[in-house]
Coordinates of N, CA and C in Angstrom, one line a residue:
X1 N 0.8 -1.2 0.0 CA 0.0 0.0 0.0 C 0.9 1.2 0.0
X2 N 0.3 2.3 -0.5 CA 1.0 3.6 -0.5 C 0.1 4.6 0.1
X3 N 0.6 5.4 1.0 CA -0.2 6.4 1.7 C 0.4 7.8 1.3
X4 N -0.4 8.6 0.6 CA -0.1 10.0 0.3 C -0.5 10.8 1.5
X5 N 0.4 11.6 2.1 CA 0.0 12.4 3.2 C 1.0 13.5 3.5
X6 N 0.9 14.0 4.7 CA 1.8 15.1 5.2 C 1.8 15.0 6.7
X7 N 3.0 15.2 7.2 CA 3.2 14.9 8.7 C 2.2 15.7 9.6
X8 N 1.8 16.9 9.2 CA 1.0 17.7 10.0 C -0.5 17.6 9.7
X9 N -0.8 16.8 8.7 CA -2.2 16.6 8.3 C -2.9 15.8 9.3
X10 N -4.0 16.3 10.0 CA -4.8 15.5 10.9 C -5.5 14.4 10.3
X11 N -5.9 14.6 9.0 CA -6.6 13.5 8.3 C -5.7 12.3 8.0
X12 N -4.5 12.7 7.6 CA -3.5 11.6 7.3 C -3.0 10.9 8.6
X13 N -3.0 11.7 9.7 CA -2.6 11.2 11.0 C -3.6 10.1 11.4
X14 N -4.9 10.3 11.2 CA -5.9 9.3 11.5 C -5.6 8.0 10.8
X15 N -5.2 8.0 9.6 CA -5.0 6.8 8.8 C -3.7 6.2 9.3
X16 N -2.6 7.0 9.6 CA -1.4 6.4 10.1 C -1.6 5.6 11.4
X17 N -2.5 6.2 12.3 CA -2.8 5.5 13.6 C -3.5 4.2 13.3
X18 N -4.5 4.2 12.3 CA -5.2 3.0 12.0 C -4.2 1.9 11.5
X19 N -3.3 2.3 10.6 CA -2.4 1.4 10.0 C -1.5 0.8 11.1
X20 N -1.1 1.6 12.0 CA -0.2 1.2 13.1 C -0.9 0.2 14.1
X21 N -2.2 0.6 14.4 CA -3.0 -0.3 15.3 C -3.2 -1.7 14.7
X22 N -3.3 -1.7 13.4 CA -3.6 -3.0 12.7 C -2.3 -3.6 12.2
X23 N -1.1 -3.0 12.6 CA 0.2 -3.6 12.2 C 0.3 -3.8 10.7
X24 N -0.2 -2.8 9.9 CA -0.1 -2.8 8.5 C 1.0 -1.8 8.0
X25 N 1.7 -2.2 7.0 CA 2.8 -1.3 6.5 C 2.3 -0.6 5.2
X26 N 2.8 0.6 5.0 CA 2.5 1.3 3.8 C 3.7 2.2 3.5
X27 N 3.9 2.4 2.2 CA 4.9 3.3 1.8 C 4.4 4.7 1.9
X28 N 5.1 5.6 2.7 CA 4.6 6.9 2.9 C 5.1 7.9 1.9
X29 N 4.2 8.6 1.2 CA 4.6 9.5 0.1 C 4.2 10.9 0.5
X30 N 5.1 11.7 0.9 CA 4.7 13.1 1.5 C 4.4 14.1 0.4
X31 N 3.5 14.9 0.7 CA 3.2 16.1 -0.2 C 3.1 17.3 0.7
X32 N 4.0 18.2 0.6 CA 4.1 19.4 1.5 C 3.0 20.3 1.2
X33 N 2.1 20.4 2.2 CA 0.9 21.2 1.9 C 1.2 22.7 1.9
X34 N 2.1 23.1 2.7 CA 2.4 24.6 2.8 C 3.1 25.0 1.5
X35 N 3.7 24.1 0.8 CA 4.3 24.4 -0.5 C 3.4 24.2 -1.7
X36 N 2.2 23.7 -1.4 CA 1.2 23.5 -2.5 C 1.4 22.3 -3.3
X37 N 2.2 21.3 -2.8 CA 2.5 20.1 -3.6 C 1.2 19.3 -3.8
X38 N 0.2 19.4 -3.0 CA -1.1 18.7 -3.2 C -1.8 19.2 -4.4
X39 N -1.4 20.3 -4.9 CA -2.1 20.9 -6.1 C -1.4 20.6 -7.4
X40 N -0.3 19.8 -7.3 CA 0.5 19.5 -8.5 C -0.4 18.6 -9.4
X41 N -0.3 18.7 -10.7 CA -1.1 17.9 -11.6 C -1.0 16.4 -11.4
X42 N 0.2 16.0 -11.0 CA 0.4 14.5 -10.8 C -0.4 14.0 -9.6
X43 N -0.5 14.9 -8.6 CA -1.2 14.5 -7.4 C -2.7 14.6 -7.6
X44 N -3.1 15.7 -8.3 CA -4.6 15.9 -8.6 C -5.1 14.7 -9.5
X45 N -4.3 14.1 -10.2 CA -4.7 12.9 -11.0 C -5.0 11.7 -10.0
X46 N -4.4 11.8 -8.9 CA -4.7 10.7 -7.8 C -5.9 11.1 -7.0
X47 N -5.9 12.4 -6.5 CA -7.0 12.9 -5.7 C -7.4 14.2 -6.3
X48 N -8.5 14.3 -7.1 CA -8.9 15.5 -7.7 C -9.2 16.6 -6.7
X49 N -9.5 16.3 -5.4 CA -9.8 17.3 -4.4 C -8.5 18.0 -4.0
X50 N -7.4 17.4 -4.2 CA -6.1 18.0 -3.8 C -5.9 18.0 -2.3
X51 N -6.5 17.0 -1.6 CA -6.4 16.8 -0.2 C -5.6 15.5 0.1
X52 N -5.0 15.5 1.3 CA -4.4 14.3 1.8 C -5.3 13.8 3.0
X53 N -5.4 12.5 3.2 CA -4.6 11.5 2.6 C -5.3 10.9 1.4
X54 N -4.5 10.1 0.6 CA -5.0 9.2 -0.4 C -4.3 7.9 -0.2
X55 N -5.0 6.8 -0.2 CA -4.4 5.5 0.0 C -4.5 4.7 -1.3
X56 N -3.4 4.2 -1.8 CA -3.4 3.3 -3.0 C -3.2 1.9 -2.5
X57 N -4.1 1.0 -2.7 CA -4.0 -0.3 -2.2 C -3.1 -1.1 -3.2
X58 N -2.9 -2.4 -2.8 CA -1.9 -3.2 -3.5 C -2.4 -3.5 -5.0
X59 N -3.6 -3.3 -5.2 CA -4.2 -3.6 -6.6 C -4.1 -2.3 -7.4
X60 N -3.7 -1.2 -6.8 CA -3.7 0.1 -7.5 C -4.9 1.0 -7.4
X61 N -5.9 0.5 -6.6 CA -7.1 1.3 -6.5 C -6.8 2.5 -5.5
X62 N -7.4 3.6 -5.7 CA -7.2 4.8 -4.9 C -8.4 5.1 -4.0
X63 N -8.1 5.3 -2.8 CA -9.2 5.7 -1.8 C -8.8 7.0 -1.3
X64 N -9.8 7.9 -1.1 CA -9.7 9.2 -0.5 C -10.6 9.3 0.7
X65 N -10.4 10.4 1.4 CA -11.2 10.7 2.6 C -10.8 9.8 3.8
X66 N -10.3 10.3 4.8 CA -9.7 9.5 5.9 C -10.7 8.5 6.5
X67 N -11.9 9.0 6.8 CA -12.9 8.1 7.4 C -13.2 6.9 6.5
X68 N -13.4 7.2 5.2 CA -13.6 6.1 4.3 C -12.4 5.1 4.2
X69 N -11.2 5.6 4.3 CA -10.0 4.8 4.3 C -10.0 3.9 5.5
X70 N -10.3 4.6 6.7 CA -10.2 3.8 8.0 C -11.3 2.7 8.0
X71 N -12.5 3.0 7.5 CA -13.5 1.9 7.4 C -13.1 0.8 6.4
X72 N -12.5 1.2 5.3 CA -12.0 0.2 4.4 C -11.0 -0.7 5.0
X73 N -10.0 -0.1 5.7 CA -9.0 -0.9 6.4 C -9.7 -1.8 7.5
X74 N -10.7 -1.3 8.1 CA -11.3 -2.1 9.2 C -12.1 -3.3 8.5
X75 N -12.7 -3.1 7.4 CA -13.4 -4.1 6.7 C -12.5 -5.2 6.1
X76 N -11.3 -4.7 5.6 CA -10.4 -5.7 4.9 C -9.4 -6.3 5.9
X77 N -9.2 -5.7 7.0 CA -8.3 -6.2 8.1 C -9.0 -6.0 9.4
X78 N -9.9 -6.9 9.7 CA -10.9 -6.7 10.8 C -10.3 -6.7 12.2
X79 N -9.1 -7.2 12.4 CA -8.5 -7.2 13.8 C -7.3 -6.3 13.9
X80 N -7.3 -5.5 15.0 CA -8.4 -5.2 15.9 C -9.4 -4.3 15.3
X81 N -10.7 -4.6 15.7 CA -11.8 -3.8 15.2 C -11.7 -2.4 15.6
X82 N -12.0 -1.5 14.7 CA -12.0 0.0 15.0 C -13.4 0.5 15.2
X83 N -14.4 -0.3 15.1 CA -15.8 0.1 15.3 C -16.4 -0.9 16.4
X84 N -17.1 -0.4 17.4 CA -17.7 -1.3 18.4 C -18.7 -2.2 17.7
X85 N -18.9 -3.4 18.3 CA -19.8 -4.4 17.8 C -21.2 -4.0 18.0
X86 N -21.5 -3.4 19.2 CA -22.9 -3.0 19.5 C -23.3 -1.9 18.5
X87 N -24.5 -2.0 17.8 CA -24.9 -1.0 16.9 C -25.0 0.4 17.4
X88 N -25.5 0.5 18.7 CA -25.7 1.8 19.3 C -24.3 2.5 19.5
X89 N -23.4 1.7 20.1 CA -22.1 2.2 20.4 C -21.3 2.5 19.1
X90 N -21.6 1.7 18.0 CA -21.0 2.0 16.7 C -21.4 3.3 16.2
X91 N -22.7 3.6 16.3 CA -23.3 4.8 15.8 C -22.7 6.0 16.6
X92 N -22.6 5.8 17.9 CA -22.0 6.9 18.7 C -20.5 7.2 18.4
X93 N -19.8 6.1 18.1 CA -18.4 6.3 17.8 C -18.2 7.0 16.4
X94 N -19.1 6.6 15.5 CA -19.1 7.3 14.2 C -19.5 8.8 14.3
X95 N -20.5 9.1 15.2 CA -20.9 10.4 15.4 C -19.8 11.3 16.0
X96 N -19.1 10.7 17.0 CA -18.0 11.4 17.6 C -16.9 11.7 16.6
X97 N -16.6 10.7 15.8 CA -15.5 10.9 14.7 C -15.9 11.9 13.7
X98 N -17.2 12.0 13.3 CA -17.7 13.0 12.4 C -17.7 14.4 13.0
X99 N -18.0 14.5 14.3 CA -18.0 15.8 14.9 C -16.6 16.4 14.8
X100 N -15.6 15.6 14.8 CA -14.2 16.2 14.6 C -13.8 16.2 13.1
X101 N -14.0 15.1 12.4 CA -13.5 15.0 11.0 C -14.3 15.8 10.1
X102 N -15.6 16.0 10.3 CA -16.5 16.7 9.4 C -16.9 18.2 9.8
X103 N -16.9 18.4 11.2 CA -17.4 19.7 11.6 C -16.3 20.6 12.3
X104 N -15.3 20.0 12.8 CA -14.2 20.7 13.5 C -13.0 20.9 12.6
X105 N -12.4 19.8 12.2 CA -11.2 19.9 11.4 C -11.3 20.7 10.1
X106 N -12.3 20.5 9.3 CA -12.4 21.2 8.0 C -12.4 22.7 8.1
X107 N -12.9 23.3 9.1 CA -13.0 24.7 9.2 C -11.8 25.4 9.9
X108 N -10.8 24.6 10.2 CA -9.6 25.1 10.7 C -8.4 24.6 10.0
X109 N -8.6 24.0 8.8 CA -7.5 23.4 8.1 C -6.8 24.5 7.3
X110 N -5.7 24.1 6.6 CA -4.9 25.1 5.9 C -5.6 25.8 4.9
X111 N -6.5 25.1 4.1 CA -7.2 25.8 3.0 C -8.1 26.9 3.5
X112 N -8.8 26.7 4.6 CA -9.7 27.7 5.2 C -8.9 28.8 5.8
X113 N -7.8 28.5 6.5 CA -7.0 29.5 7.1 C -6.3 30.4 6.1
X114 N -5.9 29.8 5.0 CA -5.3 30.6 3.9 C -6.3 31.5 3.3
X115 N -7.6 31.1 3.2 CA -8.6 31.9 2.7 C -8.9 33.1 3.6
X116 N -8.9 32.9 4.9 CA -9.0 34.0 5.8 C -7.9 35.0 5.7
X117 N -6.7 34.5 5.4 CA -5.6 35.4 5.2 C -5.8 36.2 3.9
X118 N -6.3 35.6 2.9 CA -6.5 36.3 1.6 C -7.6 37.3 1.7
X119 N -8.5 37.1 2.7 CA -9.6 38.1 2.9 C -9.1 39.3 3.8
X120 N -7.8 39.2 4.2 CA -7.2 40.3 4.9 C -7.2 40.2 6.4
X121 N -7.6 39.1 7.0 CA -7.5 38.9 8.4 C -6.0 38.9 8.9
X122 N -5.7 39.6 9.9 CA -4.3 39.5 10.4 C -4.0 38.1 11.0
X123 N -2.8 37.7 11.0 CA -2.4 36.4 11.5 C -2.9 36.1 12.9
X124 N -3.0 37.1 13.7 CA -3.5 36.9 15.1 C -4.9 36.5 15.1
X125 N -5.7 37.1 14.2 CA -7.2 36.7 14.1 C -7.3 35.3 13.5
X126 N -6.5 35.0 12.5 CA -6.6 33.7 11.9 C -6.3 32.6 13.0
X127 N -5.3 32.8 13.8 CA -5.0 31.9 14.9 C -6.1 31.8 15.9
X128 N -6.7 33.0 16.2 CA -7.8 33.0 17.1 C -9.0 32.2 16.6
X129 N -9.2 32.3 15.3 CA -10.3 31.5 14.7 C -10.1 30.0 14.8
X130 N -8.9 29.6 14.5 CA -8.5 28.2 14.6 C -8.6 27.6 16.0
X131 N -8.2 28.4 16.9 CA -8.3 28.0 18.4 C -9.7 27.9 18.8
X132 N -10.6 28.9 18.4 CA -12.0 28.9 18.7 C -12.7 27.6 18.2
X133 N -12.4 27.3 16.9 CA -13.0 26.1 16.3 C -12.6 24.9 17.1
X134 N -11.4 24.8 17.4 CA -10.9 23.6 18.2 C -11.6 23.5 19.5
X135 N -11.6 24.6 20.3 CA -12.3 24.6 21.6 C -13.7 24.2 21.5
X136 N -14.4 24.7 20.5 CA -15.9 24.4 20.4 C -16.0 22.9 20.1
X137 N -15.3 22.4 19.2 CA -15.4 21.0 18.8 C -15.0 20.0 19.9
X138 N -13.9 20.3 20.6 CA -13.5 19.5 21.7 C -14.4 19.5 22.9
X139 N -15.0 20.7 23.2 CA -15.9 20.8 24.3 C -17.2 20.0 24.0
X140 N -17.6 20.0 22.8 CA -18.8 19.1 22.4 C -18.4 17.6 22.6
X141 N -17.3 17.3 22.2 CA -16.8 15.9 22.2 C -16.6 15.4 23.7
X142 N -16.1 16.3 24.5 CA -15.9 16.0 25.9 C -17.3 15.6 26.5
X143 N -18.3 16.4 26.2 CA -19.7 16.1 26.7 C -20.2 14.8 26.1
X144 N -19.9 14.5 24.8 CA -20.4 13.3 24.2 C -20.0 12.0 24.9
X145 N -18.7 12.0 25.4 CA -18.2 10.8 26.0 C -18.1 10.9 27.6
X146 N -18.7 11.9 28.1 CA -18.6 12.1 29.6 C -19.0 10.9 30.4
X147 N -20.0 10.2 29.9 CA -20.5 9.0 30.7 C -20.1 7.7 30.1
X148 N -19.2 7.7 29.1 CA -18.7 6.5 28.5 C -17.6 5.9 29.3
X149 N -17.6 4.5 29.4 CA -16.5 3.9 30.1 C -15.3 4.0 29.3
X150 N -14.2 4.1 29.9 CA -12.9 4.2 29.3 C -12.1 2.9 29.3
X151 N -10.8 3.1 29.1 CA -10.1 4.3 29.0 C -10.2 5.1 27.7
X152 N -10.6 4.4 26.6 CA -10.7 5.0 25.3 C -12.1 5.7 25.2
X153 N -12.3 6.3 24.1 CA -13.6 7.1 24.0 C -14.8 6.2 24.2
X154 N -14.8 5.0 23.7 CA -15.9 4.1 23.8 C -15.5 2.7 24.3
X155 N -14.9 2.7 25.4 CA -14.6 1.4 26.0 C -13.1 1.0 26.2
X156 N -12.9 -0.3 26.1 CA -11.6 -0.8 26.5 C -10.6 -0.9 25.3
X157 N -11.0 -0.6 24.1 CA -10.2 -0.6 22.9 C -10.4 0.6 22.1
X158 N -9.4 1.0 21.3 CA -9.5 2.2 20.5 C -10.5 2.0 19.4
X159 N -11.2 3.0 19.0 CA -12.1 3.0 17.9 C -11.8 4.2 16.9
X160 N -12.7 4.3 15.9 CA -12.6 5.4 15.0 C -12.6 6.7 15.7
X161 N -13.3 6.8 16.8 CA -13.4 8.0 17.6 C -12.1 8.4 18.1
X162 N -11.3 7.5 18.6 CA -10.0 7.8 19.1 C -9.0 8.2 18.0
X163 N -9.2 7.6 16.8 CA -8.3 7.9 15.7 C -8.5 9.4 15.3
X164 N -9.7 9.9 15.5 CA -10.0 11.3 15.1 C -9.6 12.2 16.3
X165 N -9.7 11.8 17.5 CA -9.4 12.6 18.7 C -7.9 13.0 18.8
X166 N -7.0 12.0 18.6 CA -5.6 12.3 18.9 C -5.1 13.4 17.9
X167 N -5.3 13.4 16.6 CA -4.9 14.5 15.8 C -5.5 15.8 16.1
X168 N -6.8 15.8 16.5 CA -7.4 17.0 16.8 C -6.9 17.7 18.1
X169 N -6.5 16.9 19.1 CA -5.9 17.4 20.3 C -4.5 18.0 19.9
X170 N -3.8 17.4 19.0 CA -2.5 17.9 18.5 C -2.8 19.3 17.8
X171 N -3.8 19.4 17.0 CA -4.1 20.6 16.3 C -4.4 21.7 17.3
X172 N -5.3 21.4 18.3 CA -5.7 22.4 19.3 C -4.4 22.9 20.0
X173 N -3.5 22.0 20.4 CA -2.3 22.5 21.1 C -1.5 23.4 20.2
X174 N -1.4 23.0 18.9 CA -0.6 23.8 18.0 C -1.2 25.2 17.9
X175 N -2.5 25.4 18.0 CA -3.1 26.7 18.0 C -3.2 27.4 19.3
X176 N -2.6 26.8 20.3 CA -2.5 27.5 21.6 C -3.7 27.2 22.5
X177 N -4.5 26.2 22.3 CA -5.7 25.9 23.1 C -5.2 25.2 24.4
X178 N -5.7 25.7 25.5 CA -5.4 25.0 26.8 C -6.4 23.8 26.8
X179 N -5.9 22.6 26.6 CA -6.8 21.4 26.6 C -7.0 20.8 28.0
X180 N -6.5 21.4 29.0 CA -6.6 20.8 30.3 C -8.0 20.6 30.8
X181 N -8.9 21.4 30.3 CA -10.3 21.4 30.7 C -11.0 20.1 30.2
X182 N -10.4 19.4 29.2 CA -11.0 18.2 28.6 C -10.4 17.0 29.2
X183 N -10.7 16.7 30.4 CA -10.1 15.6 31.1 C -10.4 14.3 30.5
X184 N -11.7 14.1 30.1 CA -12.1 12.8 29.6 C -11.4 12.6 28.2
X185 N -11.3 13.6 27.4 CA -10.6 13.5 26.1 C -9.1 13.2 26.3
X186 N -8.5 13.8 27.3 CA -7.1 13.6 27.5 C -6.8 12.2 28.0
X187 N -7.7 11.6 28.8 CA -7.6 10.2 29.2 C -7.6 9.3 28.0
X188 N -8.5 9.5 27.1 CA -8.6 8.7 25.9 C -7.4 8.9 25.0
X189 N -6.9 10.1 24.9 CA -5.8 10.4 24.1 C -4.5 9.7 24.6
X190 N -4.4 9.7 25.9 CA -3.3 9.1 26.6 C -3.3 7.5 26.4
X191 N -4.5 7.0 26.5 CA -4.7 5.5 26.3 C -4.3 5.2 24.9
X192 N -4.6 6.0 23.9 CA -4.2 5.7 22.5 C -2.7 5.7 22.3
X193 N -2.1 6.7 22.9 CA -0.6 6.8 22.8 C 0.1 5.6 23.3
X194 N -0.4 5.1 24.5 CA 0.2 3.9 25.0 C -0.1 2.7 24.2
X195 N -1.3 2.5 23.7 CA -1.7 1.4 22.9 C -0.9 1.4 21.5
X196 N -0.7 2.6 21.0 CA -0.1 2.8 19.7 C 1.4 2.4 19.7
X197 N 2.0 2.5 20.9 CA 3.4 2.2 21.1 C 3.6 0.7 21.4
X198 N 2.6 0.0 21.7 CA 2.7 -1.4 22.1 C 2.9 -2.3 20.9
X199 N 4.0 -3.1 20.9 CA 4.2 -4.0 19.7 C 3.0 -4.9 19.5
X200 N 2.7 -5.2 18.3 CA 1.5 -6.1 18.0 C 2.0 -7.6 18.3

């Protein structure tokens, strides 16, 4: 497999965690987002959106969108499972993941922040925007799992929710957000970091 990504991309980070948890190897092909390499014609032929990640499987098929890639990995390499077996918990894990991957991350990513700069916002205001978006999203997610058993977001093993949480916490810290108020999220994030370092 080949994974097109960028070290600071939260979306690519989700897929890297999934690959690691499943002990799957992939050739990592970097595209420097700040240099606009994702807009090069050769990459647009792979992913017309010009986003990372894109995953090329061993048969040469291209998959885009991190959550779709993660679910494909889970369906084709089912152990360890990244979605709870219980239908209700599975829906909750997907909802948590989407709250970050669909509602929080996209409006503070590089493309949006660059547009704010083009519209004349000073860098201080651009950073304030990104920090606000992260605080709002993480606060909602803290409430979503307040009553869930841990140590992960939804139980004793990491799920798609945790794969989205860890990169978003990293983004929040990068934009200067004090994440200490999100005790339940930090507990899950810590559990993922330990699990992710454990040899399969």
